[in-house]
mmCIF file of C-alpha atoms and ligand atoms in Angstrom:
data_model
loop_
_atom_site.group_PDB
_atom_site.id
_atom_site.type_symbol
_atom_site.label_atom_id
_atom_site.label_comp_id
_atom_site.label_asym_id
_atom_site.label_seq_id
_atom_site.Cartn_x
_atom_site.Cartn_y
_atom_site.Cartn_z
ATOM 1 C CA MET A 1319 -71.212 -18.871 61.217
ATOM 2 C CA MET A 1320 -71.134 -15.077 61.212
ATOM 3 C CA GLY A 1321 -74.571 -13.551 61.550
ATOM 4 C CA TYR A 1322 -76.182 -16.856 62.551
ATOM 5 C CA THR A 1323 -74.654 -18.949 65.310
ATOM 6 C CA ASP A 1324 -75.078 -16.433 68.107
ATOM 7 C CA PHE A 1325 -76.061 -17.732 71.513
ATOM 8 C CA CYS A 1326 -79.807 -17.557 70.711
ATOM 9 C CA PHE A 1327 -79.550 -19.724 67.589
ATOM 10 C CA ARG A 1328 -77.234 -22.123 69.377
ATOM 11 C CA ARG A 1329 -79.802 -22.399 72.153
ATOM 12 C CA LEU A 1330 -82.438 -23.377 69.583
ATOM 13 C CA LEU A 1331 -80.128 -25.983 68.074
ATOM 14 C CA ARG A 1332 -79.283 -27.312 71.519
ATOM 15 C CA LEU A 1333 -82.994 -27.779 72.253
ATOM 16 C CA ILE A 1334 -83.252 -29.783 69.022
ATOM 17 C CA SER A 1335 -80.204 -31.902 69.789
ATOM 18 C CA PRO A 1336 -78.356 -32.302 73.084
ATOM 19 C CA LYS A 1337 -75.416 -33.943 71.325
ATOM 20 C CA LEU A 1338 -74.491 -31.731 68.370
ATOM 21 C CA VAL A 1339 -71.175 -29.954 68.571
ATOM 22 C CA LEU A 1340 -72.096 -26.298 68.055
ATOM 23 C CA TRP A 1341 -69.877 -23.478 66.878
ATOM 24 C CA THR A 1342 -69.827 -19.798 67.760
ATOM 25 C CA GLU A 1343 -69.554 -17.111 65.148
ATOM 26 C CA MET A 1344 -65.921 -16.168 64.546
ATOM 27 C CA VAL A 1345 -64.830 -13.928 67.406
ATOM 28 C CA ASN A 1346 -62.188 -11.383 66.485
ATOM 29 C CA ALA A 1347 -59.344 -12.060 68.926
ATOM 30 C CA TYR A 1348 -58.031 -8.513 68.683
ATOM 31 C CA GLU A 1349 -61.376 -6.963 69.512
ATOM 32 C CA LEU A 1350 -61.814 -9.317 72.442
ATOM 33 C CA VAL A 1351 -58.368 -8.633 73.866
ATOM 34 C CA TYR A 1352 -58.539 -4.880 73.385
ATOM 35 C CA LYS A 1353 -61.954 -4.736 75.102
ATOM 36 C CA ALA A 1354 -60.482 -6.674 78.018
ATOM 37 C CA ARG A 1355 -57.418 -4.452 78.198
ATOM 38 C CA GLU A 1356 -59.695 -1.399 78.275
ATOM 39 C CA GLY A 1357 -61.519 -2.962 81.219
ATOM 40 C CA ASP A 1358 -64.726 -3.370 79.193
ATOM 41 C CA LEU A 1359 -65.567 -6.732 80.718
ATOM 42 C CA GLU A 1360 -69.257 -6.457 79.828
ATOM 43 C CA SER A 1361 -68.317 -6.503 76.109
ATOM 44 C CA VAL A 1362 -66.012 -9.470 76.740
ATOM 45 C CA ARG A 1363 -68.861 -11.314 78.449
ATOM 46 C CA ARG A 1364 -71.242 -10.491 75.592
ATOM 47 C CA MET A 1365 -68.748 -11.775 73.010
ATOM 48 C CA LEU A 1366 -68.091 -15.039 74.834
ATOM 49 C CA ARG A 1367 -71.271 -15.922 76.711
ATOM 50 C CA LEU A 1368 -72.973 -19.258 76.372
ATOM 51 C CA SER A 1369 -76.752 -19.123 76.682
ATOM 52 C CA ASP A 1370 -76.750 -21.812 79.343
ATOM 53 C CA PRO A 1371 -73.265 -22.928 80.344
ATOM 54 C CA SER A 1372 -74.564 -26.177 81.827
ATOM 55 C CA ALA A 1373 -76.638 -27.087 78.761
ATOM 56 C CA GLU A 1374 -74.806 -25.614 75.820
ATOM 57 C CA PRO A 1375 -71.516 -27.540 75.568
ATOM 58 C CA PRO A 1376 -70.084 -29.105 73.514
ATOM 59 C CA THR A 1377 -69.556 -25.761 71.852
ATOM 60 C CA VAL A 1378 -66.498 -24.682 69.886
ATOM 61 C CA LEU A 1379 -65.282 -21.098 70.166
ATOM 62 C CA GLN A 1380 -63.814 -19.921 66.889
ATOM 63 C CA LEU A 1381 -61.200 -17.172 67.033
ATOM 64 C CA GLY A 1382 -59.921 -15.039 64.181
ATOM 65 C CA GLY A 1383 -56.460 -13.500 64.362
ATOM 66 C CA SER A 1384 -52.863 -14.067 63.409
ATOM 67 C CA THR A 1385 -50.751 -12.781 66.295
ATOM 68 C CA PRO A 1386 -49.751 -15.531 68.742
ATOM 69 C CA GLU A 1387 -49.745 -13.355 71.889
ATOM 70 C CA ILE A 1388 -53.168 -11.895 71.126
ATOM 71 C CA LEU A 1389 -54.634 -15.322 70.425
ATOM 72 C CA ALA A 1390 -53.117 -16.694 73.647
ATOM 73 C CA GLU A 1391 -54.673 -13.845 75.622
ATOM 74 C CA ALA A 1392 -58.020 -14.474 73.909
ATOM 75 C CA VAL A 1393 -57.835 -18.146 74.900
ATOM 76 C CA GLN A 1394 -57.193 -17.188 78.519
ATOM 77 C CA LEU A 1395 -60.223 -14.892 78.473
ATOM 78 C CA ALA A 1396 -62.361 -17.657 76.970
ATOM 79 C CA LEU A 1397 -61.423 -20.603 79.202
ATOM 80 C CA PRO A 1398 -63.734 -19.732 82.142
ATOM 81 C CA PHE A 1399 -66.765 -19.712 79.823
ATOM 82 C CA GLY A 1400 -66.750 -23.508 79.393
ATOM 83 C CA TYR A 1401 -66.063 -24.107 75.693
ATOM 84 C CA SER A 1402 -65.233 -27.656 74.680
ATOM 85 C CA GLU A 1403 -62.706 -26.665 71.984
ATOM 86 C CA ILE A 1404 -61.037 -23.495 70.737
ATOM 87 C CA ASN A 1405 -60.587 -23.167 67.006
ATOM 88 C CA LEU A 1406 -58.444 -20.927 64.832
ATOM 89 C CA ASN A 1407 -60.111 -19.775 61.636
ATOM 90 C CA CYS A 1408 -57.863 -20.532 58.650
ATOM 91 C CA GLY A 1409 -60.766 -20.946 56.251
ATOM 92 C CA CYS A 1410 -62.604 -17.672 55.693
ATOM 93 C CA PRO A 1411 -61.557 -15.850 52.531
ATOM 94 C CA GLY A 1412 -60.902 -12.147 52.718
ATOM 95 C CA SER A 1413 -61.147 -11.893 56.479
ATOM 96 C CA ASP A 1414 -59.118 -9.203 58.137
ATOM 97 C CA ALA A 1415 -58.646 -8.962 61.848
ATOM 98 C CA GLN A 1416 -58.466 -5.616 63.558
ATOM 99 C CA LYS A 1417 -55.460 -5.190 65.804
ATOM 100 C CA GLY A 1418 -56.166 -1.817 67.308
ATOM 101 C CA THR A 1419 -56.028 0.413 64.266
ATOM 102 C CA ILE A 1420 -53.959 -2.079 62.245
ATOM 103 C CA THR A 1421 -55.584 -4.673 60.029
ATOM 104 C CA GLU A 1422 -53.950 -8.074 59.779
ATOM 105 C CA PRO A 1423 -54.831 -11.019 57.592
ATOM 106 C CA CYS A 1424 -56.694 -13.868 59.168
ATOM 107 C CA GLY A 1425 -58.673 -16.805 57.851
ATOM 108 C CA ALA A 1426 -57.669 -18.651 54.687
ATOM 109 C CA ALA A 1427 -54.847 -16.225 53.875
ATOM 110 C CA MET A 1428 -52.962 -17.796 56.784
ATOM 111 C CA MET A 1429 -52.746 -21.092 54.913
ATOM 112 C CA LYS A 1430 -50.060 -19.498 52.756
ATOM 113 C CA ASP A 1431 -47.640 -19.624 55.684
ATOM 114 C CA ALA A 1432 -48.151 -22.674 57.853
ATOM 115 C CA SER A 1433 -45.342 -21.580 60.188
ATOM 116 C CA VAL A 1434 -47.451 -18.614 61.335
ATOM 117 C CA VAL A 1435 -50.394 -20.948 61.971
ATOM 118 C CA ARG A 1436 -48.086 -23.263 63.902
ATOM 119 C CA GLU A 1437 -46.852 -20.383 66.070
ATOM 120 C CA CYS A 1438 -50.409 -19.205 66.670
ATOM 121 C CA THR A 1439 -51.737 -22.632 67.646
ATOM 122 C CA THR A 1440 -48.695 -23.317 69.827
ATOM 123 C CA ALA A 1441 -49.331 -20.099 71.758
ATOM 124 C CA MET A 1442 -53.043 -20.940 72.021
ATOM 125 C CA ALA A 1443 -52.374 -24.484 73.227
ATOM 126 C CA LYS A 1444 -49.900 -23.258 75.847
ATOM 127 C CA ALA A 1445 -52.505 -20.762 77.064
ATOM 128 C CA ALA A 1446 -55.041 -23.596 77.329
ATOM 129 C CA ALA A 1447 -52.595 -26.033 78.940
ATOM 130 C CA SER A 1448 -54.158 -25.745 82.401
ATOM 131 C CA SER A 1449 -57.448 -27.044 80.974
ATOM 132 C CA ASN A 1450 -58.374 -30.054 78.885
ATOM 133 C CA VAL A 1451 -59.644 -27.801 76.109
ATOM 134 C CA PRO A 1452 -58.069 -28.743 72.754
ATOM 135 C CA VAL A 1453 -57.060 -26.253 70.083
ATOM 136 C CA SER A 1454 -58.110 -27.020 66.517
ATOM 137 C CA ILE A 1455 -57.906 -25.595 63.006
ATOM 138 C CA LYS A 1456 -60.599 -24.871 60.451
ATOM 139 C CA CYS A 1457 -59.071 -24.636 56.995
ATOM 140 C CA ARG A 1458 -59.634 -25.054 53.265
ATOM 141 C CA ILE A 1459 -57.828 -27.573 51.059
ATOM 142 C CA GLY A 1460 -55.572 -24.769 49.796
ATOM 143 C CA THR A 1461 -55.598 -21.239 48.431
ATOM 144 C CA HIS A 1462 -55.240 -19.477 45.082
ATOM 145 C CA ASN A 1463 -54.729 -15.777 44.540
ATOM 146 C CA THR A 1464 -57.105 -15.439 41.597
ATOM 147 C CA VAL A 1465 -59.765 -17.472 39.805
ATOM 148 C CA LYS A 1466 -57.422 -17.638 36.814
ATOM 149 C CA ASP A 1467 -54.720 -19.177 39.038
ATOM 150 C CA MET A 1468 -57.234 -21.712 40.310
ATOM 151 C CA GLN A 1469 -58.255 -22.665 36.776
ATOM 152 C CA ARG A 1470 -54.641 -22.913 35.623
ATOM 153 C CA ASP A 1471 -53.111 -24.713 38.614
ATOM 154 C CA GLY A 1472 -56.038 -26.777 39.904
ATOM 155 C CA ASP A 1473 -56.138 -28.106 43.452
ATOM 156 C CA VAL A 1474 -53.231 -30.180 44.682
ATOM 157 C CA TYR A 1475 -53.716 -32.704 47.505
ATOM 158 C CA GLU A 1476 -50.113 -32.268 48.705
ATOM 159 C CA THR A 1477 -50.848 -28.606 49.517
ATOM 160 C CA LEU A 1478 -53.373 -29.736 52.119
ATOM 161 C CA LEU A 1479 -51.125 -32.535 53.369
ATOM 162 C CA ASP A 1480 -48.116 -30.207 53.759
ATOM 163 C CA PHE A 1481 -50.182 -27.597 55.595
ATOM 164 C CA VAL A 1482 -51.643 -30.157 57.999
ATOM 165 C CA ASP A 1483 -48.265 -31.832 58.593
ATOM 166 C CA SER A 1484 -46.568 -28.524 59.224
ATOM 167 C CA VAL A 1485 -49.182 -27.365 61.744
ATOM 168 C CA ALA A 1486 -49.437 -30.771 63.438
ATOM 169 C CA SER A 1487 -45.648 -31.130 63.697
ATOM 170 C CA ALA A 1488 -45.562 -28.906 66.792
ATOM 171 C CA GLY A 1489 -47.661 -31.528 68.575
ATOM 172 C CA HIS A 1490 -50.397 -29.167 69.750
ATOM 173 C CA VAL A 1491 -53.134 -29.664 67.146
ATOM 174 C CA LYS A 1492 -54.736 -33.011 66.387
ATOM 175 C CA ARG A 1493 -58.090 -31.901 64.997
ATOM 176 C CA PHE A 1494 -58.570 -30.295 61.593
ATOM 177 C CA HIS A 1495 -61.977 -29.227 60.311
ATOM 178 C CA VAL A 1496 -61.644 -29.006 56.533
ATOM 179 C CA HIS A 1497 -63.961 -27.061 54.247
ATOM 180 C CA ALA A 1498 -63.196 -29.198 51.222
ATOM 181 C CA ARG A 1499 -62.695 -26.528 48.587
ATOM 182 C CA SER A 1500 -59.891 -24.057 48.021
ATOM 183 C CA ALA A 1501 -60.200 -20.343 48.792
ATOM 184 C CA VAL A 1502 -59.549 -17.697 46.156
ATOM 185 C CA LEU A 1503 -58.119 -14.753 48.028
ATOM 186 C CA ALA A 1504 -58.071 -11.814 45.615
ATOM 187 C CA ASP A 1505 -60.974 -11.799 43.190
ATOM 188 C CA LEU A 1506 -63.786 -13.988 44.424
ATOM 189 C CA GLY A 1507 -66.063 -12.624 47.140
ATOM 190 C CA VAL A 1508 -67.048 -14.396 50.317
ATOM 191 C CA GLU A 1509 -70.216 -15.834 48.744
ATOM 192 C CA GLY A 1510 -68.399 -16.969 45.580
ATOM 193 C CA ASN A 1511 -65.808 -18.698 47.713
ATOM 194 C CA ARG A 1512 -68.526 -20.935 49.147
ATOM 195 C CA GLU A 1513 -69.736 -22.028 45.695
ATOM 196 C CA VAL A 1514 -67.221 -21.586 42.880
ATOM 197 C CA PRO A 1515 -64.104 -23.562 43.894
ATOM 198 C CA PRO A 1516 -64.942 -27.225 43.301
ATOM 199 C CA LEU A 1517 -65.645 -29.471 46.268
ATOM 200 C CA ARG A 1518 -62.936 -32.088 46.810
ATOM 201 C CA HIS A 1519 -64.264 -34.383 49.510
ATOM 202 C CA ASP A 1520 -61.834 -36.960 48.159
ATOM 203 C CA PHE A 1521 -58.893 -34.879 49.476
ATOM 204 C CA VAL A 1522 -60.178 -35.169 53.046
ATOM 205 C CA LEU A 1523 -60.873 -38.854 52.629
ATOM 206 C CA ARG A 1524 -57.315 -39.319 51.386
ATOM 207 C CA LEU A 1525 -56.011 -37.368 54.367
ATOM 208 C CA ARG A 1526 -58.058 -39.717 56.607
ATOM 209 C CA ASN A 1527 -56.102 -42.651 55.176
ATOM 210 C CA ASP A 1528 -52.719 -40.919 55.175
ATOM 211 C CA ARG A 1529 -52.946 -39.480 58.692
ATOM 212 C CA PRO A 1530 -55.011 -41.912 60.799
ATOM 213 C CA GLU A 1531 -53.695 -40.333 64.010
ATOM 214 C CA LEU A 1532 -55.497 -37.034 63.316
ATOM 215 C CA GLU A 1533 -59.131 -36.178 64.043
ATOM 216 C CA LEU A 1534 -60.708 -34.919 60.838
ATOM 217 C CA THR A 1535 -63.974 -33.191 60.073
ATOM 218 C CA LEU A 1536 -65.338 -32.920 56.560
ATOM 219 C CA ASN A 1537 -67.281 -29.784 55.668
ATOM 220 C CA GLY A 1538 -68.800 -28.378 52.500
ATOM 221 C CA GLY A 1539 -71.983 -29.049 50.564
ATOM 222 C CA ILE A 1540 -73.357 -31.810 52.793
ATOM 223 C CA LYS A 1541 -77.133 -31.777 52.543
ATOM 224 C CA SER A 1542 -78.526 -35.152 53.587
ATOM 225 C CA LEU A 1543 -78.308 -37.527 56.505
ATOM 226 C CA ALA A 1544 -77.424 -40.379 54.162
ATOM 227 C CA GLU A 1545 -74.450 -38.421 52.847
ATOM 228 C CA ALA A 1546 -73.388 -37.437 56.359
ATOM 229 C CA GLN A 1547 -73.648 -41.063 57.480
ATOM 230 C CA SER A 1548 -71.477 -42.291 54.632
ATOM 231 C CA HIS A 1549 -68.704 -39.858 55.658
ATOM 232 C CA LEU A 1550 -69.056 -40.962 59.300
ATOM 233 C CA ASP A 1551 -68.694 -44.548 58.105
ATOM 234 C CA HIS A 1552 -65.344 -43.563 56.597
ATOM 235 C CA GLY A 1553 -64.063 -42.276 59.923
ATOM 236 C CA LEU A 1554 -64.680 -38.602 59.279
ATOM 237 C CA ASP A 1555 -66.684 -36.276 61.477
ATOM 238 C CA VAL A 1556 -69.147 -34.117 59.586
ATOM 239 C CA MET A 1557 -69.819 -30.396 59.814
ATOM 240 C CA VAL A 1558 -72.888 -28.841 58.227
ATOM 241 C CA GLY A 1559 -73.293 -25.108 57.724
ATOM 242 C CA ARG A 1560 -75.981 -23.829 55.381
ATOM 243 C CA TRP A 1561 -78.061 -26.987 55.564
ATOM 244 C CA ALA A 1562 -78.432 -26.524 59.339
ATOM 245 C CA ILE A 1563 -79.368 -22.874 58.900
ATOM 246 C CA ASP A 1564 -81.884 -23.556 56.127
ATOM 247 C CA ASP A 1565 -83.503 -26.465 57.955
ATOM 248 C CA PRO A 1566 -82.620 -26.590 61.660
HETATM 249 C C1 FMN B 193 -73.483 -16.874 56.501
HETATM 250 C C2 FMN B 193 -72.224 -17.681 56.688
HETATM 251 C C3 FMN B 193 -71.342 -17.351 57.694
HETATM 252 C C4 FMN B 193 -70.173 -18.102 57.896
HETATM 253 N N1 FMN B 193 -69.333 -17.771 58.910
HETATM 254 C C5 FMN B 193 -68.245 -18.542 59.155
HETATM 255 C C6 FMN B 193 -67.412 -18.293 60.276
HETATM 256 O O1 FMN B 193 -67.632 -17.385 61.077
HETATM 257 N N2 FMN B 193 -66.336 -19.106 60.447
HETATM 258 C C7 FMN B 193 -66.064 -20.150 59.602
HETATM 259 O O2 FMN B 193 -65.097 -20.875 59.815
HETATM 260 N N3 FMN B 193 -66.833 -20.391 58.540
HETATM 261 C C8 FMN B 193 -67.920 -19.629 58.304
HETATM 262 N N4 FMN B 193 -68.728 -19.913 57.247
HETATM 263 C C9 FMN B 193 -68.400 -21.071 56.377
HETATM 264 C C10 FMN B 193 -69.126 -22.319 56.877
HETATM 265 O O3 FMN B 193 -68.701 -22.649 58.185
HETATM 266 C C11 FMN B 193 -68.863 -23.513 55.972
HETATM 267 O O4 FMN B 193 -67.485 -23.778 55.978
HETATM 268 C C12 FMN B 193 -69.310 -23.282 54.532
HETATM 269 O O5 FMN B 193 -70.588 -22.664 54.485
HETATM 270 C C13 FMN B 193 -69.384 -24.616 53.761
HETATM 271 O O6 FMN B 193 -70.205 -25.542 54.441
HETATM 272 P P1 FMN B 193 -71.756 -25.790 54.022
HETATM 273 O O7 FMN B 193 -71.755 -26.136 52.556
HETATM 274 O O8 FMN B 193 -72.207 -26.925 54.905
HETATM 275 O O9 FMN B 193 -72.487 -24.513 54.293
HETATM 276 C C14 FMN B 193 -69.890 -19.188 57.034
HETATM 277 C C15 FMN B 193 -70.796 -19.520 56.020
HETATM 278 C C16 FMN B 193 -71.947 -18.790 55.835
HETATM 279 C C17 FMN B 193 -72.920 -19.184 54.733
#
């Protein structure tokens, strides 16, 4: 989580629990790669370091970007640092990734074209092929351009299913971490996008039944151990964001 899950906060969480899967903040793949190409390896180290490589894993590195070659290069830079999984952010609304002086969409906007996500994850998985490090996706259940569109069209389960099927069809991604609400891309800010679109945990549960071969994580609005346990009982992994920050 941007602004929170830096290596210091992750160290605190790791002291609390040796088993939690921790996540980095989103690392901008373009920035990482351009720093490396400039020979600024100290910045690369600062962006990717684990506080204690022997104690910190399992930790997921999340990358933001939408150009396959850049993401592949970012994966290669990251592999020596010891991450347990490398994730592509397809869930943050309104995120742009800097590619030199050019800005490209990343995050939830990428859900509009699953073929781009498939190309990106294929390139990432090929770059990680020499390791056992899996590549995963974090996504929403779908996207709308405006709040009005969301109110008119509602959320459609098949949008999530089609996206997941399309990305998984290349055979490189088995794990999807789903923030179970849609993202509104044009007229709802980042904060609003974490509150306003309705939570649809049922979509992820349905996906669990329809695609038993996939590894699925449910995220969004989980605030108690009892609730987390009930999702675990249904074969879903659970990701908590704000609850963990508010009450580590
Ligand atoms: C301050 C803040 C920063 C976040 N940064 C990221 C991020 O870098 N990458 C990401 O995938 N999601 C990010 N998120 C979204 C969370 O990972 C999570 O999907 C969302 O908050 C819903 O889960 P929750 O209800 O458990 O908080 C962020 C959320 C917050 C509140």
